[in-house]
CSV table of C-alpha atoms and ligand atoms in Angstrom, one decimal:
chain,number,residue,atom,x,y,z
A,1,MET,CA,-16.2,0.3,-5.1
A,2,LYS,CA,-17.7,-1.9,-7.8
A,3,ILE,CA,-14.8,-2.5,-10.2
A,4,SER,CA,-16.3,-2.2,-13.7
A,5,GLN,CA,-13.1,-2.0,-15.8
A,6,VAL,CA,-9.4,-1.9,-15.5
A,7,ASN,CA,-7.0,-0.5,-18.1
A,8,LEU,CA,-3.3,-1.3,-18.1
A,9,TYR,CA,-0.6,0.9,-19.7
A,10,HIS,CA,3.0,-0.2,-20.1
A,11,LEU,CA,5.0,3.0,-20.1
A,12,ARG,CA,8.6,3.7,-21.0
A,13,MET,CA,9.7,7.2,-19.8
A,14,PRO,CA,13.0,8.8,-20.9
A,15,LEU,CA,14.9,9.9,-17.9
A,16,ARG,CA,16.4,13.4,-17.9
A,17,THR,CA,19.8,12.0,-17.1
A,18,HIS,CA,20.8,8.3,-16.8
A,19,PHE,CA,20.6,6.6,-13.4
A,20,GLU,CA,23.2,4.1,-12.4
A,21,THR,CA,23.2,1.7,-9.4
A,22,SER,CA,25.3,-1.3,-8.4
A,23,PHE,CA,22.9,-3.4,-10.7
A,24,GLY,CA,23.3,-1.3,-13.8
A,25,ARG,CA,22.6,1.9,-15.7
A,26,ILE,CA,19.3,3.0,-17.2
A,27,TYR,CA,18.4,5.8,-19.6
A,28,GLU,CA,14.6,5.2,-19.4
A,29,ARG,CA,12.3,3.9,-16.8
A,30,ASP,CA,9.5,1.4,-17.3
A,31,CYS,CA,6.4,1.2,-15.2
A,32,LEU,CA,2.7,0.3,-15.5
A,33,LEU,CA,-0.1,2.7,-15.0
A,34,LEU,CA,-3.4,1.2,-13.8
A,35,GLU,CA,-6.7,2.9,-14.6
A,36,VAL,CA,-9.5,1.5,-12.5
A,37,HIS,CA,-13.2,2.4,-13.1
A,38,ALA,CA,-15.7,2.0,-10.3
A,39,ASP,CA,-19.1,3.6,-9.6
A,40,GLY,CA,-18.6,6.1,-12.5
A,41,MET,CA,-15.2,7.3,-11.2
A,42,THR,CA,-11.6,6.6,-12.2
A,43,GLY,CA,-8.6,5.9,-10.0
A,44,TYR,CA,-5.0,5.7,-11.0
A,45,GLY,CA,-2.2,3.6,-9.6
A,46,GLU,CA,1.5,3.1,-10.5
A,47,CYS,CA,3.2,-0.3,-10.5
A,48,VAL,CA,6.9,0.4,-10.0
A,49,ALA,CA,8.3,-2.8,-11.5
A,50,ASP,CA,11.1,-1.8,-14.0
A,51,ARG,CA,12.1,-3.4,-17.3
A,52,ASP,CA,14.8,-5.6,-15.7
A,53,PRO,CA,14.8,-7.7,-12.6
A,54,GLY,CA,17.7,-5.8,-11.0
A,55,TYR,CA,16.3,-4.2,-7.9
A,56,SER,CA,13.6,-6.7,-7.5
A,57,SER,CA,12.7,-10.1,-9.1
A,58,GLU,CA,9.6,-8.4,-10.5
A,59,THR,CA,9.6,-6.7,-13.9
A,60,ALA,CA,7.0,-4.6,-15.8
A,61,LEU,CA,6.2,-7.7,-17.8
A,62,THR,CA,5.8,-10.1,-14.8
A,63,ALA,CA,3.6,-7.5,-13.2
A,64,TRP,CA,1.6,-7.2,-16.5
A,65,HIS,CA,1.1,-11.0,-16.6
A,66,VAL,CA,0.1,-11.4,-12.9
A,67,LEU,CA,-2.2,-8.4,-13.0
A,68,ARG,CA,-3.9,-9.5,-16.3
A,69,ASP,CA,-4.2,-13.2,-15.5
A,70,PHE,CA,-4.6,-13.3,-11.7
A,71,ILE,CA,-5.1,-10.0,-9.8
A,72,ILE,CA,-7.5,-8.2,-12.0
A,73,PRO,CA,-9.7,-11.2,-12.8
A,74,THR,CA,-10.1,-11.7,-9.0
A,75,VAL,CA,-11.5,-8.2,-8.5
A,76,LEU,CA,-13.3,-7.4,-11.7
A,77,GLY,CA,-17.1,-7.0,-11.2
A,78,LYS,CA,-16.6,-7.2,-7.4
A,79,ASP,CA,-17.7,-4.6,-4.9
A,80,LEU,CA,-14.6,-3.9,-2.8
A,81,THR,CA,-15.1,-2.0,0.5
A,82,ASP,CA,-11.5,-0.8,0.8
A,83,PRO,CA,-7.8,-1.6,0.2
A,84,ASP,CA,-7.8,-4.1,3.0
A,85,ASP,CA,-10.7,-5.9,1.4
A,86,PHE,CA,-8.6,-6.0,-1.9
A,87,GLN,CA,-5.6,-7.5,-0.1
A,88,GLN,CA,-7.9,-10.2,1.4
A,89,GLN,CA,-9.2,-11.0,-2.1
A,90,VAL,CA,-5.7,-11.4,-3.6
A,91,SER,CA,-4.0,-13.0,-0.6
A,92,HIS,CA,-4.0,-16.4,-2.4
A,93,ILE,CA,-1.5,-14.9,-4.9
A,94,ARG,CA,2.0,-15.3,-3.5
A,95,GLY,CA,4.5,-12.6,-4.0
A,96,HIS,CA,4.2,-10.1,-6.9
A,97,LEU,CA,4.0,-7.3,-4.4
A,98,MET,CA,4.7,-4.5,-6.8
A,99,ALA,CA,1.8,-5.8,-9.0
A,100,LYS,CA,-0.5,-5.8,-6.1
A,101,ALA,CA,0.7,-2.4,-4.9
A,102,GLY,CA,-0.1,-0.8,-8.3
A,103,LEU,CA,-3.8,-1.9,-8.1
A,104,GLU,CA,-4.1,-1.0,-4.4
A,105,MET,CA,-2.9,2.5,-5.2
A,106,ALA,CA,-5.7,3.0,-7.7
A,107,LEU,CA,-8.2,1.9,-5.1
A,108,TRP,CA,-6.9,4.5,-2.6
A,109,ASP,CA,-7.2,7.1,-5.3
A,110,LEU,CA,-10.8,6.0,-6.0
A,111,MET,CA,-11.7,5.9,-2.3
A,112,GLY,CA,-10.4,9.4,-1.8
A,113,LYS,CA,-12.3,10.8,-4.8
A,114,GLN,CA,-15.5,9.1,-3.6
A,115,GLU,CA,-15.1,10.5,-0.1
A,116,GLY,CA,-13.7,13.9,-1.1
A,117,LEU,CA,-10.6,13.3,0.9
A,118,SER,CA,-6.9,13.5,-0.1
A,119,LEU,CA,-4.8,10.4,0.4
A,120,ARG,CA,-3.0,12.3,3.2
A,121,GLN,CA,-6.4,12.7,4.9
A,122,LEU,CA,-7.3,9.1,4.4
A,123,LEU,CA,-4.1,8.0,6.0
A,124,GLY,CA,-4.8,10.4,8.9
A,125,SER,CA,-1.7,12.5,8.8
A,126,GLU,CA,-1.3,16.2,9.3
A,127,ARG,CA,2.0,17.3,7.8
A,128,LEU,CA,1.5,19.4,4.7
A,129,ARG,CA,5.1,19.4,3.4
A,130,VAL,CA,7.7,16.7,3.7
A,131,GLU,CA,11.4,16.9,3.9
A,132,VAL,CA,13.1,15.4,0.9
A,133,GLY,CA,16.6,14.6,-0.5
A,134,VAL,CA,18.0,13.4,-3.8
A,135,SER,CA,19.4,10.0,-4.7
A,136,VAL,CA,22.4,10.4,-6.9
A,137,GLY,CA,23.5,7.6,-9.2
A,138,LEU,CA,27.0,6.3,-9.7
A,139,GLN,CA,28.9,8.8,-12.0
A,140,ASP,CA,31.8,8.3,-14.4
A,141,SER,CA,34.3,9.8,-12.0
A,142,VAL,CA,34.6,11.4,-8.6
A,143,ASP,CA,34.9,14.8,-10.3
A,144,VAL,CA,31.6,14.3,-12.2
A,145,LEU,CA,30.0,13.2,-8.9
A,146,LEU,CA,31.2,16.4,-7.1
A,147,ASP,CA,29.8,18.5,-10.0
A,148,VAL,CA,26.4,16.7,-10.0
A,149,VAL,CA,26.1,17.0,-6.3
A,150,ALA,CA,27.0,20.7,-6.4
A,151,GLY,CA,24.1,21.2,-8.9
A,152,TYR,CA,21.6,19.5,-6.5
A,153,LEU,CA,22.8,21.5,-3.6
A,154,GLU,CA,22.4,24.6,-5.7
A,155,SER,CA,18.8,23.6,-6.4
A,156,GLY,CA,18.2,23.4,-2.7
A,157,TYR,CA,18.4,19.8,-1.7
A,158,GLY,CA,19.3,19.5,2.0
A,159,ARG,CA,20.2,15.8,2.0
A,160,ILE,CA,22.2,13.7,-0.5
A,161,LYS,CA,22.3,10.0,-1.0
A,162,ILE,CA,24.9,8.5,-3.3
A,163,LYS,CA,24.9,5.0,-4.8
A,164,ILE,CA,28.0,2.9,-4.0
A,165,LYS,CA,29.4,-0.4,-5.2
A,166,PRO,CA,32.7,-2.3,-4.7
A,167,GLY,CA,35.6,-0.1,-5.9
A,168,ARG,CA,33.3,3.0,-5.8
A,169,ASP,CA,32.5,3.4,-2.2
A,170,VAL,CA,35.1,4.8,0.3
A,171,GLY,CA,36.7,7.1,-2.4
A,172,ASP,CA,33.5,8.6,-3.7
A,173,THR,CA,32.0,9.1,-0.2
A,174,GLY,CA,35.2,10.5,1.3
A,175,ALA,CA,35.6,13.0,-1.6
A,176,LEU,CA,32.1,14.2,-1.0
A,177,ARG,CA,32.6,14.4,2.7
A,178,ASN,CA,35.8,16.4,2.3
A,179,ALA,CA,34.1,18.8,0.0
A,180,TYR,CA,31.1,19.3,2.3
A,181,PRO,CA,31.9,18.6,5.9
A,182,GLY,CA,28.4,19.4,7.2
A,183,LEU,CA,26.3,17.8,4.5
A,184,ARG,CA,23.5,15.4,5.4
A,185,LEU,CA,24.9,12.4,3.5
A,186,GLN,CA,24.0,8.7,3.2
A,187,VAL,CA,25.0,5.8,0.8
A,188,ASP,CA,23.1,3.0,-0.8
A,189,ALA,CA,24.8,-0.2,-2.0
A,190,ASN,CA,21.7,-2.0,-3.4
A,191,SER,CA,23.0,-5.4,-2.1
A,192,ALA,CA,26.4,-5.2,-3.8
A,193,TYR,CA,28.4,-6.7,-0.9
A,194,SER,CA,28.7,-9.9,1.0
A,195,LEU,CA,29.6,-10.1,4.7
A,196,GLU,CA,33.2,-10.7,3.7
A,197,THR,CA,33.6,-7.9,1.1
A,198,ALA,CA,31.6,-5.5,3.2
A,199,SER,CA,34.7,-5.1,5.4
A,200,SER,CA,36.0,-2.6,2.8
A,201,LEU,CA,33.1,-0.3,3.9
A,202,LEU,CA,34.5,0.1,7.5
A,203,PRO,CA,36.2,3.5,6.7
A,204,LEU,CA,32.7,4.8,6.0
A,205,ASP,CA,32.1,4.6,9.8
A,206,ASP,CA,34.2,7.7,10.2
A,207,MET,CA,32.4,9.8,7.6
A,208,ASP,CA,29.5,10.9,9.7
A,209,LEU,CA,26.8,9.3,7.5
A,210,LEU,CA,23.1,9.3,8.3
A,211,LEU,CA,23.0,5.6,7.3
A,212,ILE,CA,24.3,2.9,5.1
A,213,GLU,CA,21.5,1.4,3.0
A,214,GLN,CA,21.2,-2.3,2.0
A,215,PRO,CA,24.8,-3.4,1.8
A,216,LEU,CA,24.0,-7.2,1.6
A,217,ALA,CA,21.6,-9.4,-0.2
A,218,ASP,CA,17.9,-8.9,0.0
A,219,ASP,CA,17.2,-12.3,1.5
A,220,ASP,CA,20.0,-11.9,4.1
A,221,LEU,CA,18.7,-10.4,7.3
A,222,TRP,CA,21.0,-12.5,9.5
A,223,ASP,CA,24.3,-11.3,8.0
A,224,HIS,CA,23.0,-7.7,8.1
A,225,SER,CA,22.7,-8.2,11.9
A,226,ARG,CA,26.3,-9.5,12.0
A,227,LEU,CA,27.5,-6.5,9.9
A,228,GLN,CA,25.5,-4.0,12.0
A,229,ARG,CA,27.5,-5.1,15.1
A,230,GLN,CA,30.7,-4.0,13.3
A,231,PHE,CA,29.4,-0.4,12.6
A,232,GLN,CA,28.6,2.6,14.7
A,233,THR,CA,26.7,4.0,11.7
A,234,ALA,CA,23.1,2.8,11.4
A,235,LEU,CA,22.4,0.3,8.7
A,236,CYS,CA,19.1,0.9,6.8
A,237,LEU,CA,17.3,-1.9,5.0
A,238,ASP,CA,15.4,-1.4,1.7
A,239,GLU,CA,15.2,-4.6,-0.4
A,240,SER,CA,15.2,-6.9,2.6
A,241,ILE,CA,11.9,-5.5,4.1
A,242,ILE,CA,8.9,-6.8,2.2
A,243,SER,CA,6.3,-6.9,5.0
A,244,SER,CA,5.8,-5.7,8.6
A,245,ARG,CA,6.7,-9.2,9.7
A,246,HIS,CA,10.1,-8.8,8.1
A,247,ALA,CA,10.4,-5.3,9.7
A,248,ARG,CA,9.7,-6.8,13.1
A,249,GLN,CA,12.2,-9.6,12.6
A,250,ALA,CA,14.9,-7.3,11.3
A,251,LEU,CA,14.5,-5.0,14.3
A,252,GLU,CA,14.4,-8.0,16.7
A,253,MET,CA,17.7,-9.3,15.4
A,254,GLU,CA,19.2,-5.8,15.1
A,255,ALA,CA,19.8,-6.2,11.4
A,256,CYS,CA,19.2,-2.5,10.9
A,257,ARG,CA,18.4,0.7,13.0
A,258,ILE,CA,16.5,2.5,10.2
A,259,ILE,CA,14.0,1.3,7.6
A,260,ASN,CA,13.4,2.6,4.1
A,261,ILE,CA,9.7,2.2,3.3
A,262,LYS,CA,8.5,1.8,-0.3
A,263,ALA,CA,4.8,0.9,-0.8
A,264,GLY,CA,5.6,-0.9,-4.1
A,265,ARG,CA,8.2,-3.2,-2.4
A,266,VAL,CA,5.8,-4.2,0.4
A,267,GLY,CA,2.6,-4.8,-1.6
A,268,GLY,CA,0.9,-1.5,-1.1
A,269,LEU,CA,0.3,1.6,1.0
A,270,SER,CA,-1.6,-0.4,3.6
A,271,GLN,CA,1.4,-2.6,4.4
A,272,ALA,CA,3.7,0.5,4.2
A,273,VAL,CA,1.5,2.1,6.9
A,274,SER,CA,1.7,-1.0,9.1
A,275,ILE,CA,5.5,-0.9,8.9
A,276,HIS,CA,5.5,2.8,9.7
A,277,ASN,CA,3.2,2.1,12.7
A,278,LEU,CA,5.4,-0.7,14.0
A,279,CYS,CA,8.6,1.5,13.7
A,280,TYR,CA,6.9,4.6,15.1
A,281,GLY,CA,5.8,2.6,18.1
A,282,GLN,CA,9.4,1.5,18.8
A,283,GLY,CA,11.0,4.8,18.0
A,284,VAL,CA,12.7,3.5,14.9
A,285,PRO,CA,13.2,6.2,12.3
A,286,VAL,CA,11.8,5.5,8.8
A,287,TRP,CA,11.9,7.4,5.5
A,288,CYS,CA,10.2,7.1,2.2
A,289,GLY,CA,12.2,5.5,-0.6
A,290,GLY,CA,11.6,6.1,-4.3
A,291,MET,CA,11.5,4.1,-7.5
A,292,LEU,CA,11.9,7.0,-9.9
A,293,GLU,CA,8.1,7.2,-10.0
A,294,THR,CA,6.0,9.3,-12.3
A,295,GLY,CA,3.8,12.0,-10.8
A,296,VAL,CA,1.3,9.3,-9.9
A,297,GLY,CA,3.6,7.4,-7.6
A,298,ARG,CA,5.2,10.5,-6.4
A,299,ALA,CA,1.9,11.9,-5.2
A,300,ALA,CA,1.4,8.6,-3.2
A,301,ASN,CA,4.9,8.8,-1.8
A,302,LEU,CA,4.3,12.4,-0.5
A,303,ALA,CA,1.1,11.4,1.2
A,304,LEU,CA,2.8,8.4,2.8
A,305,ALA,CA,5.8,10.4,3.9
A,306,SER,CA,3.6,12.9,5.7
A,307,LEU,CA,2.9,10.3,8.5
A,308,PRO,CA,4.6,11.3,11.7
A,309,GLY,CA,7.2,8.5,11.9
A,310,PHE,CA,8.9,9.6,8.6
A,311,SER,CA,11.6,11.5,10.5
A,312,LEU,CA,14.3,11.4,7.8
A,313,PRO,CA,14.2,13.0,4.4
A,314,GLY,CA,12.7,10.9,1.6
A,315,ASP,CA,14.0,10.0,-1.8
A,316,ILE,CA,11.3,12.1,-3.3
A,317,SER,CA,12.7,14.7,-5.6
A,318,ALA,CA,11.1,17.3,-7.8
A,319,SER,CA,9.5,16.2,-11.0
A,320,GLU,CA,12.2,17.9,-13.1
A,321,ARG,CA,15.0,15.8,-11.5
A,322,TYR,CA,13.5,12.7,-13.2
A,323,TYR,CA,11.6,13.6,-16.4
A,324,LEU,CA,11.4,16.3,-19.0
A,325,HIS,CA,7.7,15.4,-19.4
A,326,ASP,CA,5.8,13.6,-16.8
A,327,ILE,CA,2.4,12.0,-17.2
A,328,THR,CA,0.6,14.2,-14.6
A,329,HIS,CA,-0.4,17.8,-15.1
A,330,GLN,CA,0.9,18.5,-11.7
A,331,GLN,CA,4.7,19.1,-11.5
A,332,PHE,CA,6.2,18.7,-8.0
A,333,VAL,CA,8.6,21.4,-7.1
A,334,LEU,CA,11.2,21.8,-4.4
A,335,ASN,CA,10.4,24.4,-1.7
A,336,SER,CA,13.2,26.6,-0.5
A,337,ASP,CA,13.4,24.5,2.8
A,338,SER,CA,14.1,21.2,1.0
A,339,THR,CA,10.5,20.1,1.3
A,340,ILE,CA,7.8,19.2,-1.2
A,341,THR,CA,4.2,20.1,-0.6
A,342,VAL,CA,1.8,17.1,-0.2
A,343,PRO,CA,-1.0,17.1,-2.7
A,344,ASP,CA,-4.3,18.4,-1.4
A,345,ALA,CA,-7.0,17.4,-3.9
A,346,PRO,CA,-9.1,14.2,-3.4
A,347,GLY,CA,-7.4,10.9,-3.8
A,348,LEU,CA,-3.8,11.1,-5.1
A,349,GLY,CA,-4.5,14.7,-6.1
A,350,VAL,CA,-3.2,14.3,-9.7
A,351,THR,CA,-4.7,14.4,-13.2
A,352,ILE,CA,-3.3,12.5,-16.2
A,353,ASP,CA,-1.9,14.3,-19.2
A,354,ARG,CA,-3.4,12.1,-21.9
A,355,ASP,CA,-1.0,13.3,-24.6
A,356,ALA,CA,2.0,12.5,-22.5
A,357,LEU,CA,0.5,9.1,-21.5
A,358,GLU,CA,0.0,8.2,-25.2
A,359,ARG,CA,3.5,9.3,-26.1
A,360,PHE,CA,5.1,7.0,-23.5
A,361,THR,CA,2.8,4.0,-23.9
A,362,LEU,CA,4.3,0.8,-25.3
A,363,ASP,CA,1.2,-1.4,-24.8
A,364,THR,CA,-2.3,-1.2,-23.4
A,365,LEU,CA,-4.9,-3.6,-22.4
A,366,SER,CA,-8.5,-3.2,-21.3
A,367,LEU,CA,-10.1,-5.7,-19.0
A,368,ASN,CA,-13.9,-6.0,-18.4
A,369,PRO,CA,-16.1,-8.4,-16.4
A,370,GLU,CA,-17.1,-11.5,-18.4
B,401,OSB,O1,17.5,1.5,-4.0
B,401,OSB,O2,16.5,3.3,-3.4
B,401,OSB,C1,16.8,2.5,-4.3
B,401,OSB,C2,15.7,3.8,-7.7
B,401,OSB,C3,15.3,2.6,-8.3
B,401,OSB,C4,15.4,1.5,-7.6
B,401,OSB,C5,16.0,1.4,-6.3
B,401,OSB,C6,16.3,2.6,-5.7
B,401,OSB,C7,16.2,3.8,-6.4
B,401,OSB,C8,16.6,5.1,-5.9
B,401,OSB,C9,16.0,6.3,-6.5
B,401,OSB,O3,17.5,5.2,-5.1
B,401,OSB,C10,15.1,7.0,-5.6
B,401,OSB,C11,14.2,8.1,-6.3
B,401,OSB,O4,14.7,9.2,-6.4
B,401,OSB,O5,13.1,7.7,-6.7
B,402,MG,MG1,17.7,1.6,-1.8
């Protein structure tokens, strides 16, 4: 793949309803779209860094900077054999994993289009539909939460995740458990607790949860292992796992029993697959997390989640749960068995709605070889 041009788009997409986590509420979602030209073909990738450094230290603008000034200049005009070759070329750039993942996704799309294979086929997986759930943000009250969840159950979601934070944990979760005794339910704290304050979460251990996601800080594997010892319920790490090395170390120190895999967080689909392979080999369940992606990133998530080790439902909801208008022509819909069908066409299997793209674009930049 001889990279002849890369175009960057900074997008701001209005969410259908606001999304609130322990680090704040958003009404719109930023991301970058990468358009990579090589050998007369075009590949697309989504960089999931948001406007603010809440979930991650990266933002849409740090990713813009690092892509424009470091990552893209390294590969422009070069003939890359595959995504691993790309990772080698940019290995001197420390961190900025979401920025790297965005470009890597576009290379997967290009490679699939060149070879006439879908991303699912490139990754070698056979599952044609993947089980999904919905991630429900913090709501204004428990009553509103119960209403919102009732709506998603009505739509057919078979697994619910709710966001929690100190003061909005045991009460919200208990109310939901009482209302739906058999519901497949899990919670996500997005690092809102310390080892000391996390003792307030102990009542969750009797609420039959699938898992408790990322209670402590992202850089705190060790205290997660101390906390896991206090719980029967599996802890699941999201923010803390940024490579397959971290995954191995987290499992070795029993800091978690389940891992949430997000390609953006770990530097790309290739690293995401390595983490999957490590966990699959050890019988550790993984599932595919989400970053409120557009149709581009959602297509990649579906292909990733079709790998056999993804044994828990992913945070991959239907397009209409996120956006009134998405930037892909393809709209992902929920099947009646709480699954979404994995795209079939070459590469990511999506095409870009140029009118929608234009509508949501704040800034663009076109980079060409010198
Ligand atoms: O922690 O999983 C998270 C969204 C943005 C940032 C972090 C997280 C999330 C979600 C939403 O939970 C998952 C989705 O539906 O895309
Ligand atoms: Mg999470």
